[in-house]
Tab-separated table of C-alpha atoms and ligand atoms in Angstrom:
chain	number	residue	atom	x	y	z
A	184	MET	CA	0.000	0.000	0.000
A	185	LYS	CA	1.342	3.390	-0.877
A	186	ARG	CA	1.490	6.204	1.561
A	187	ARG	CA	-1.404	8.075	0.030
A	188	GLU	CA	-3.610	5.003	0.267
A	189	PHE	CA	-2.545	4.555	3.835
A	190	ILE	CA	-3.643	8.022	4.757
A	191	PHE	CA	-6.939	7.465	3.046
A	192	VAL	CA	-7.567	4.291	5.001
A	193	LEU	CA	-6.631	5.939	8.232
A	194	GLY	CA	-8.901	8.826	7.405
A	195	ARG	CA	-11.721	6.363	7.017
A	196	ILE	CA	-10.992	4.815	10.335
A	197	ALA	CA	-10.706	8.105	12.108
A	198	SER	CA	-13.852	9.455	10.519
A	199	GLY	CA	-15.838	6.961	12.538
A	200	PHE	CA	-14.463	8.490	15.664
A	201	TRP	CA	-14.516	11.751	17.415
A	202	PRO	CA	-13.764	14.459	14.918
A	203	ARG	CA	-10.331	15.933	14.933
A	204	ARG	CA	-8.564	18.263	12.600
A	205	ASN	CA	-5.065	17.011	12.326
A	206	THR	CA	-5.767	13.440	11.372
A	207	ILE	CA	-3.583	13.495	8.340
A	208	ILE	CA	-0.724	15.276	10.024
A	209	ALA	CA	-0.799	12.810	12.857
A	210	ALA	CA	-1.007	9.915	10.459
A	211	MET	CA	1.982	11.107	8.512
A	212	ALA	CA	3.950	11.795	11.646
A	213	ALA	CA	3.129	8.376	12.982
A	214	MET	CA	4.107	6.747	9.772
A	215	VAL	CA	7.394	8.520	9.465
A	216	LEU	CA	8.345	8.375	13.076
A	217	LEU	CA	7.248	4.964	14.229
A	218	PRO	CA	10.030	2.499	13.785
A	219	ILE	CA	8.464	-0.906	13.691
A	220	GLU	CA	10.096	-4.225	13.981
A	221	VAL	CA	7.647	-6.997	13.663
A	222	SER	CA	9.123	-10.309	14.510
A	223	ASP	CA	8.107	-13.454	12.750
A	224	ALA	CA	7.627	-15.196	16.014
A	225	GLY	CA	4.726	-17.573	15.891
A	226	TRP	CA	1.339	-16.395	17.019
A	227	LEU	CA	2.665	-13.130	18.272
A	228	SER	CA	3.972	-12.243	14.852
A	229	ASP	CA	1.662	-9.335	14.441
A	230	VAL	CA	0.968	-8.509	18.015
A	231	PHE	CA	2.748	-5.281	17.610
A	232	LYS	CA	6.210	-6.017	18.793
A	233	GLY	CA	8.870	-3.394	18.510
A	234	SER	CA	12.329	-3.468	19.866
A	235	SER	CA	13.014	-1.556	23.042
A	236	LYS	CA	16.437	-0.794	21.669
A	237	GLN	CA	14.782	1.200	18.981
A	238	ALA	CA	12.910	3.120	21.578
A	239	LYS	CA	16.203	4.498	22.724
A	240	SER	CA	17.486	5.353	19.303
A	241	SER	CA	18.039	8.925	18.311
A	242	LYS	CA	15.297	8.572	15.739
A	243	GLN	CA	12.960	7.702	18.525
A	244	ALA	CA	14.101	10.601	20.631
A	245	LYS	CA	13.397	12.861	17.726
A	246	SER	CA	9.982	11.353	17.344
A	247	ALA	CA	9.210	11.905	20.986
A	248	LYS	CA	10.214	15.513	20.672
A	249	GLN	CA	8.090	16.104	17.642
A	250	VAL	CA	4.945	14.585	18.974
A	251	LYS	CA	5.384	16.739	21.997
A	252	SER	CA	4.998	19.899	19.984
A	253	PRO	CA	1.777	21.848	20.267
A	254	LYS	CA	-0.523	19.128	19.158
A	255	ARG	CA	0.719	16.559	21.577
A	256	VAL	CA	-2.122	15.379	23.653
A	257	THR	CA	-1.815	13.219	26.629
A	258	SER	CA	-5.176	11.681	27.193
A	259	ARG	CA	-7.660	14.480	27.066
A	260	LYS	CA	-9.315	13.918	30.353
A	261	PRO	CA	-12.523	15.523	31.433
A	262	ALA	CA	-12.084	18.394	33.825
A	263	ALA	CA	-13.634	16.362	36.575
A	264	LEU	CA	-10.980	13.773	36.139
A	265	ALA	CA	-8.124	16.200	36.445
A	266	LYS	CA	-9.786	17.790	39.421
A	267	SER	CA	-10.206	14.578	41.278
A	268	ALA	CA	-6.632	13.645	40.556
A	269	ALA	CA	-5.694	16.238	43.081
A	270	SER	CA	-7.647	14.531	45.780
A	271	PRO	CA	-5.354	12.201	47.630
A	272	LYS	CA	-8.143	10.244	49.211
A	273	ARG	CA	-9.847	9.135	46.097
A	274	ARG	CA	-8.844	5.828	44.754
A	275	ASP	CA	-6.787	4.289	47.475
A	276	ILE	CA	-6.839	1.319	45.267
A	277	LYS	CA	-6.333	-1.937	46.964
A	278	LEU	CA	-4.001	-2.630	44.129
A	279	ALA	CA	-0.979	-2.210	46.281
A	280	ALA	CA	-2.354	-4.853	48.594
A	281	LEU	CA	-2.426	-7.286	45.728
A	282	GLY	CA	1.306	-7.455	45.928
A	283	PRO	CA	2.981	-6.414	42.711
A	284	VAL	CA	6.438	-7.834	42.393
A	285	GLY	CA	9.582	-6.981	40.568
A	286	LEU	CA	9.211	-3.247	40.110
A	287	ASN	CA	9.978	-0.211	42.136
A	288	PRO	CA	7.077	0.290	44.564
A	289	ALA	CA	6.925	3.959	43.592
A	290	ALA	CA	5.645	2.853	40.216
A	291	PHE	CA	2.559	1.458	41.865
A	292	LYS	CA	1.455	4.526	43.646
A	293	PRO	CA	-2.319	4.622	43.348
A	294	VAL	CA	-3.612	6.545	40.402
A	295	ALA	CA	-6.399	8.965	41.090
A	296	THR	CA	-9.047	8.783	38.437
A	297	ARG	CA	-12.576	9.861	38.180
A	298	CYS	CA	-14.462	10.356	35.007
A	299	ASP	CA	-17.837	11.090	33.601
A	300	PRO	CA	-18.936	7.900	31.798
A	301	ALA	CA	-20.816	9.932	29.213
A	302	LYS	CA	-17.615	11.681	28.172
A	303	PHE	CA	-14.987	9.090	28.877
A	304	ARG	CA	-13.349	7.908	25.674
A	305	ILE	CA	-12.388	4.283	25.832
A	306	VAL	CA	-11.149	2.627	22.687
A	307	LEU	CA	-11.565	-1.105	22.264
A	308	ASP	CA	-8.827	-2.093	19.877
A	309	VAL	CA	-9.754	-5.259	18.002
A	310	GLY	CA	-6.490	-7.175	17.779
A	311	HIS	CA	-5.214	-8.001	14.264
A	312	THR	CA	-7.090	-7.514	11.007
A	313	ALA	CA	-9.245	-9.494	8.603
A	314	GLU	CA	-6.200	-9.764	6.375
A	315	SER	CA	-3.696	-10.559	9.093
A	316	GLU	CA	-5.712	-12.674	11.464
A	317	GLY	CA	-3.384	-13.365	14.371
A	318	ALA	CA	-3.522	-16.848	15.892
A	319	ILE	CA	-5.512	-19.727	14.451
A	320	SER	CA	-7.635	-21.714	16.880
A	321	ALA	CA	-7.549	-25.468	17.375
A	322	ARG	CA	-10.606	-25.637	15.107
A	323	ASN	CA	-9.202	-23.306	12.482
A	324	VAL	CA	-11.018	-20.114	13.394
A	325	SER	CA	-9.040	-16.886	13.245
A	326	GLU	CA	-8.177	-14.941	16.345
A	327	PHE	CA	-9.470	-11.800	14.655
A	328	THR	CA	-12.944	-13.394	14.567
A	329	PHE	CA	-12.808	-14.054	18.303
A	330	ASN	CA	-11.424	-10.598	19.038
A	331	LEU	CA	-14.121	-8.839	17.039
A	332	ARG	CA	-17.009	-10.752	18.617
A	333	LEU	CA	-15.742	-10.180	22.124
A	334	ALA	CA	-14.923	-6.517	21.559
A	335	LYS	CA	-18.429	-5.918	20.206
A	336	ARG	CA	-19.938	-7.486	23.299
A	337	ILE	CA	-17.739	-5.366	25.565
A	338	GLU	CA	-18.757	-2.293	23.604
A	339	GLU	CA	-22.460	-3.138	24.091
A	340	LYS	CA	-22.021	-3.594	27.816
A	341	LEU	CA	-20.026	-0.438	28.293
A	342	LYS	CA	-22.558	1.595	26.350
A	343	ALA	CA	-25.390	0.044	28.347
A	344	GLU	CA	-23.599	1.252	31.458
A	345	GLY	CA	-23.444	4.812	30.169
A	346	PHE	CA	-20.018	4.822	28.498
A	347	ALA	CA	-21.520	6.337	25.382
A	348	GLN	CA	-18.176	7.337	23.859
A	349	THR	CA	-16.850	3.784	23.715
A	350	LYS	CA	-15.364	3.116	20.291
A	351	LEU	CA	-14.424	-0.055	18.530
A	352	LEU	CA	-11.161	0.276	16.643
A	353	VAL	CA	-11.067	-2.103	13.696
A	354	THR	CA	-8.127	-1.632	11.400
A	355	GLU	CA	-7.391	-3.021	7.981
A	356	GLY	CA	-4.434	-4.384	6.121
A	357	LYS	CA	-1.316	-6.288	6.933
A	358	ALA	CA	0.086	-6.502	10.407
A	359	ARG	CA	2.850	-3.957	10.064
A	360	ARG	CA	0.702	-1.215	8.613
A	361	SER	CA	-2.223	-1.981	10.858
A	362	LEU	CA	0.011	-1.201	13.825
A	363	VAL	CA	0.734	2.257	12.545
A	364	LYS	CA	-2.910	2.824	11.806
A	365	ARG	CA	-4.295	1.725	15.127
A	366	VAL	CA	-1.740	3.641	17.157
A	367	ALA	CA	-2.206	6.775	15.068
A	368	ALA	CA	-5.993	6.473	15.203
A	369	ALA	CA	-6.036	6.069	18.985
A	370	ASN	CA	-3.593	8.931	19.486
A	371	ASP	CA	-5.472	11.185	17.153
A	372	LEU	CA	-8.889	10.729	18.716
A	373	PRO	CA	-7.546	11.151	21.370
A	374	ALA	CA	-8.710	8.337	23.582
A	375	ASP	CA	-8.545	8.430	27.370
A	376	LEU	CA	-7.929	4.709	27.657
A	377	LEU	CA	-7.150	1.929	25.208
A	378	LEU	CA	-7.898	-1.731	25.730
A	379	SER	CA	-6.555	-4.078	23.087
A	380	ILE	CA	-8.527	-7.312	22.818
A	381	HIS	CA	-6.775	-10.568	21.923
A	382	HIS	CA	-7.001	-14.323	22.299
A	383	ASP	CA	-4.000	-16.410	23.138
A	384	SER	CA	-2.081	-19.256	21.541
A	385	VAL	CA	1.285	-20.909	22.224
A	386	PRO	CA	4.777	-20.903	20.734
A	387	ASN	CA	5.029	-23.364	17.833
A	388	LYS	CA	7.106	-25.829	19.814
A	389	PHE	CA	4.081	-26.722	21.935
A	390	LEU	CA	1.755	-27.452	19.031
A	391	GLU	CA	0.394	-30.956	18.535
A	392	ASP	CA	-1.575	-32.401	15.642
A	393	TRP	CA	-5.142	-33.603	15.635
A	394	GLU	CA	-7.908	-34.012	13.151
A	395	PHE	CA	-10.983	-31.834	13.175
A	396	GLU	CA	-13.766	-32.214	10.622
A	397	GLY	CA	-11.548	-34.415	8.521
A	398	LYS	CA	-8.597	-32.039	8.427
A	399	LYS	CA	-5.304	-31.921	10.212
A	400	ARG	CA	-5.209	-29.088	12.728
A	401	HIS	CA	-2.944	-27.920	15.520
A	402	PHE	CA	-3.710	-27.603	19.201
A	403	SER	CA	-2.103	-27.404	22.624
A	404	ASP	CA	-4.129	-28.192	25.721
A	405	ARG	CA	-1.166	-27.486	27.941
A	406	PHE	CA	-2.029	-23.901	28.873
A	407	SER	CA	-5.187	-21.924	29.416
A	408	GLY	CA	-6.406	-18.706	30.972
A	409	TYR	CA	-6.442	-14.973	30.449
A	410	SER	CA	-3.527	-12.609	30.841
A	411	VAL	CA	-3.169	-8.863	31.026
A	412	PHE	CA	-0.157	-6.978	29.670
A	413	VAL	CA	1.199	-3.498	30.289
A	414	SER	CA	4.254	-1.672	28.993
A	415	ARG	CA	6.602	0.300	31.182
A	416	ILE	CA	7.343	2.437	28.140
A	417	ASN	CA	3.773	3.694	27.906
A	418	PRO	CA	3.886	7.398	28.845
A	419	ASP	CA	1.187	6.804	31.435
A	420	PHE	CA	2.380	3.548	32.899
A	421	LYS	CA	0.896	4.160	36.321
A	422	THR	CA	-2.587	4.566	34.972
A	423	SER	CA	-2.079	1.677	32.576
A	424	PHE	CA	-1.003	-0.548	35.396
A	425	ALA	CA	-3.865	0.561	37.618
A	426	PHE	CA	-6.366	-0.276	34.891
A	427	ALA	CA	-4.618	-3.588	34.160
A	428	GLU	CA	-4.912	-4.474	37.821
A	429	LEU	CA	-8.620	-3.725	37.777
A	430	ILE	CA	-9.195	-5.810	34.647
A	431	ALA	CA	-7.226	-8.716	36.059
A	432	LYS	CA	-8.935	-8.469	39.423
A	433	GLU	CA	-12.373	-8.467	37.818
A	434	MET	CA	-11.511	-11.373	35.522
A	435	LYS	CA	-10.463	-13.287	38.595
A	436	ALA	CA	-13.646	-12.238	40.401
A	437	GLN	CA	-15.602	-13.736	37.506
A	438	GLY	CA	-14.056	-17.077	38.412
A	439	LEU	CA	-11.445	-17.136	35.651
A	440	ASP	CA	-7.811	-18.165	36.057
A	441	TYR	CA	-4.881	-16.394	34.525
A	442	ALA	CA	-2.299	-17.992	32.254
A	443	ARG	CA	0.687	-18.911	34.401
A	444	GLN	CA	3.099	-19.944	31.694
A	445	TYR	CA	4.361	-16.500	30.758
A	446	SER	CA	6.445	-16.319	33.890
A	447	GLN	CA	8.035	-19.693	33.187
A	448	ALA	CA	11.388	-20.319	31.534
A	449	ILE	CA	9.857	-22.810	29.089
A	450	MET	CA	8.355	-19.854	27.278
A	451	GLY	CA	11.839	-18.794	26.170
A	452	ARG	CA	11.741	-15.403	24.535
A	453	TYR	CA	8.042	-15.126	25.340
A	454	GLN	CA	8.752	-15.232	29.046
A	455	ARG	CA	7.447	-12.126	30.786
A	456	GLU	CA	7.828	-10.510	34.140
A	457	LEU	CA	4.795	-11.199	36.297
A	458	LEU	CA	3.856	-7.950	37.995
A	459	ASN	CA	1.050	-9.352	40.085
A	460	LYS	CA	1.070	-12.982	40.995
A	461	GLU	CA	-2.456	-12.811	42.402
A	462	THR	CA	-4.243	-11.548	39.351
A	463	GLY	CA	-1.956	-12.178	36.383
A	464	VAL	CA	-0.674	-8.843	35.137
A	465	TYR	CA	2.471	-9.164	33.056
A	466	ARG	CA	4.970	-6.645	31.816
A	467	TYR	CA	5.530	-6.559	28.069
A	468	ASP	CA	7.352	-3.366	27.257
A	469	GLU	CA	7.809	-3.796	23.537
A	470	LEU	CA	4.211	-4.115	22.399
A	471	ILE	CA	3.766	-1.207	20.053
A	472	VAL	CA	0.082	-0.774	20.764
A	473	LEU	CA	0.951	-0.250	24.424
A	474	ARG	CA	4.122	1.754	24.192
A	475	LYS	CA	3.322	4.026	21.262
A	476	THR	CA	-0.122	5.050	22.359
A	477	ARG	CA	-0.153	8.327	24.238
A	478	MET	CA	-2.933	7.325	26.606
A	479	ALA	CA	-3.042	4.593	29.240
A	480	ALA	CA	-3.183	1.261	27.424
A	481	VAL	CA	-3.668	-2.364	28.371
A	482	LEU	CA	-3.717	-5.561	26.340
A	483	LEU	CA	-6.035	-8.387	27.354
A	484	GLU	CA	-5.556	-11.942	26.168
A	485	ALA	CA	-9.046	-13.117	27.050
A	486	GLY	CA	-8.272	-16.820	26.871
A	487	SER	CA	-6.534	-19.493	24.817
A	488	ILE	CA	-8.063	-20.571	21.515
A	489	ILE	CA	-5.401	-23.169	20.796
A	490	ASN	CA	-6.572	-25.083	23.872
A	491	ARG	CA	-9.453	-27.242	22.628
A	492	ASP	CA	-11.650	-26.951	25.718
A	493	GLU	CA	-11.032	-23.295	26.221
A	494	GLU	CA	-11.669	-22.561	22.561
A	495	LEU	CA	-15.188	-23.924	22.975
A	496	LYS	CA	-15.710	-21.734	26.010
A	497	MET	CA	-14.333	-18.659	24.285
A	498	SER	CA	-16.733	-19.351	21.406
A	499	SER	CA	-19.744	-19.189	23.679
A	500	GLN	CA	-21.969	-16.208	24.331
A	501	GLU	CA	-21.785	-17.098	27.989
A	502	ARG	CA	-18.019	-16.593	28.136
A	503	ARG	CA	-18.216	-13.383	26.152
A	504	ASP	CA	-20.741	-12.145	28.699
A	505	ILE	CA	-18.487	-13.127	31.577
A	506	VAL	CA	-15.421	-11.413	30.147
A	507	SER	CA	-17.321	-8.321	29.093
A	508	SER	CA	-18.889	-8.050	32.532
A	509	GLY	CA	-15.434	-8.196	34.077
A	510	VAL	CA	-14.085	-5.530	31.739
A	511	THR	CA	-17.110	-3.304	32.276
A	512	ALA	CA	-16.799	-3.614	36.043
A	513	ALA	CA	-13.132	-2.670	35.755
A	514	VAL	CA	-13.897	0.409	33.667
A	515	LYS	CA	-16.625	1.499	36.069
A	516	GLU	CA	-14.298	1.039	38.976
A	517	PHE	CA	-11.574	2.916	37.155
A	518	CYS	CA	-13.905	5.851	36.666
A	519	GLU	CA	-15.657	5.673	39.980
A	520	PRO	CA	-13.863	3.837	42.768
A	521	ARG	CA	-17.051	3.350	44.795
A	522	TRP	CA	-18.013	0.583	42.363
A	523	ALA	CA	-15.225	-1.433	43.873
A	524	MET	CA	-17.403	-1.964	46.928
A	525	LEU	CA	-20.181	-3.524	44.936
A	526	GLY	CA	-18.232	-6.340	43.401
A	527	PRO	CA	-18.583	-7.786	39.922
A	528	LEU	CA	-21.593	-6.950	37.763
B	2098	LIG	ZN1	-3.436	-11.482	19.169
């Protein structure tokens, strides 16, 4: 795709969102300034990986400087939100009590948030694209299909709870370009919070063969569960982590278990630092969708679709309802800490 086509596509995406004048400028800046290194690593091949080394490059520094110029927008928070941020009492999240490990405790200082649901702009980023589908399930269904169905259900629930500005971000094209588009679109809105929706698989070495509907397919029943990822490189890591903690806590409260394998050495280069051993929040600095977005951002792997049992569950309306209830409870709690008292929806 040529650059002009790219801008056109992005314009189409952005036009479905909150209007903003400098779409094209932002798109061009993002395109020129976002160094992207997509690895060819198995199911994560287009999950937006970028090298952290690049983040430190001079090119990157230049990019940071440029996006900071007048149009730079950290999440455009409602006045009420900024106001409440000054109140030390609000949001004494019990997050700290959950026992994050491995990072400087200062990083986990509670984040004060309060927002008006009617104005709060949460973007639900549908992981991957129709063209670049992400993982393939044990029964040969694309991850993109799962991501889209779940994200739509979450959108419905959030809107039903008054989060009228919730937007679904569906991008087009190949993995590499779709990264640029989704990051630029989210930054340009600008969103207050981004949640990227995914479904999990395993590194190729764990795959086994089986036959489904007369065809050879791959599966691995070895791992299951959800996981939540945050990037330390996100400019609002504290808020990202606070939201990740809420998502993970609510998923757990819904009776779900998190995927334990990411903290294990058998995962090799996919091994991640576990930030909260109670709820399952992992650190994954390099994910472009988390580190290049200028608002708080979290990635949710809702469950494994390469696990044959869990795939069936993830295919069900019931599980979509469970996950979307957990996410909605987390967003409500994020915006209004008193919801924390009431437990899951
Ligand atoms: Zn994915």
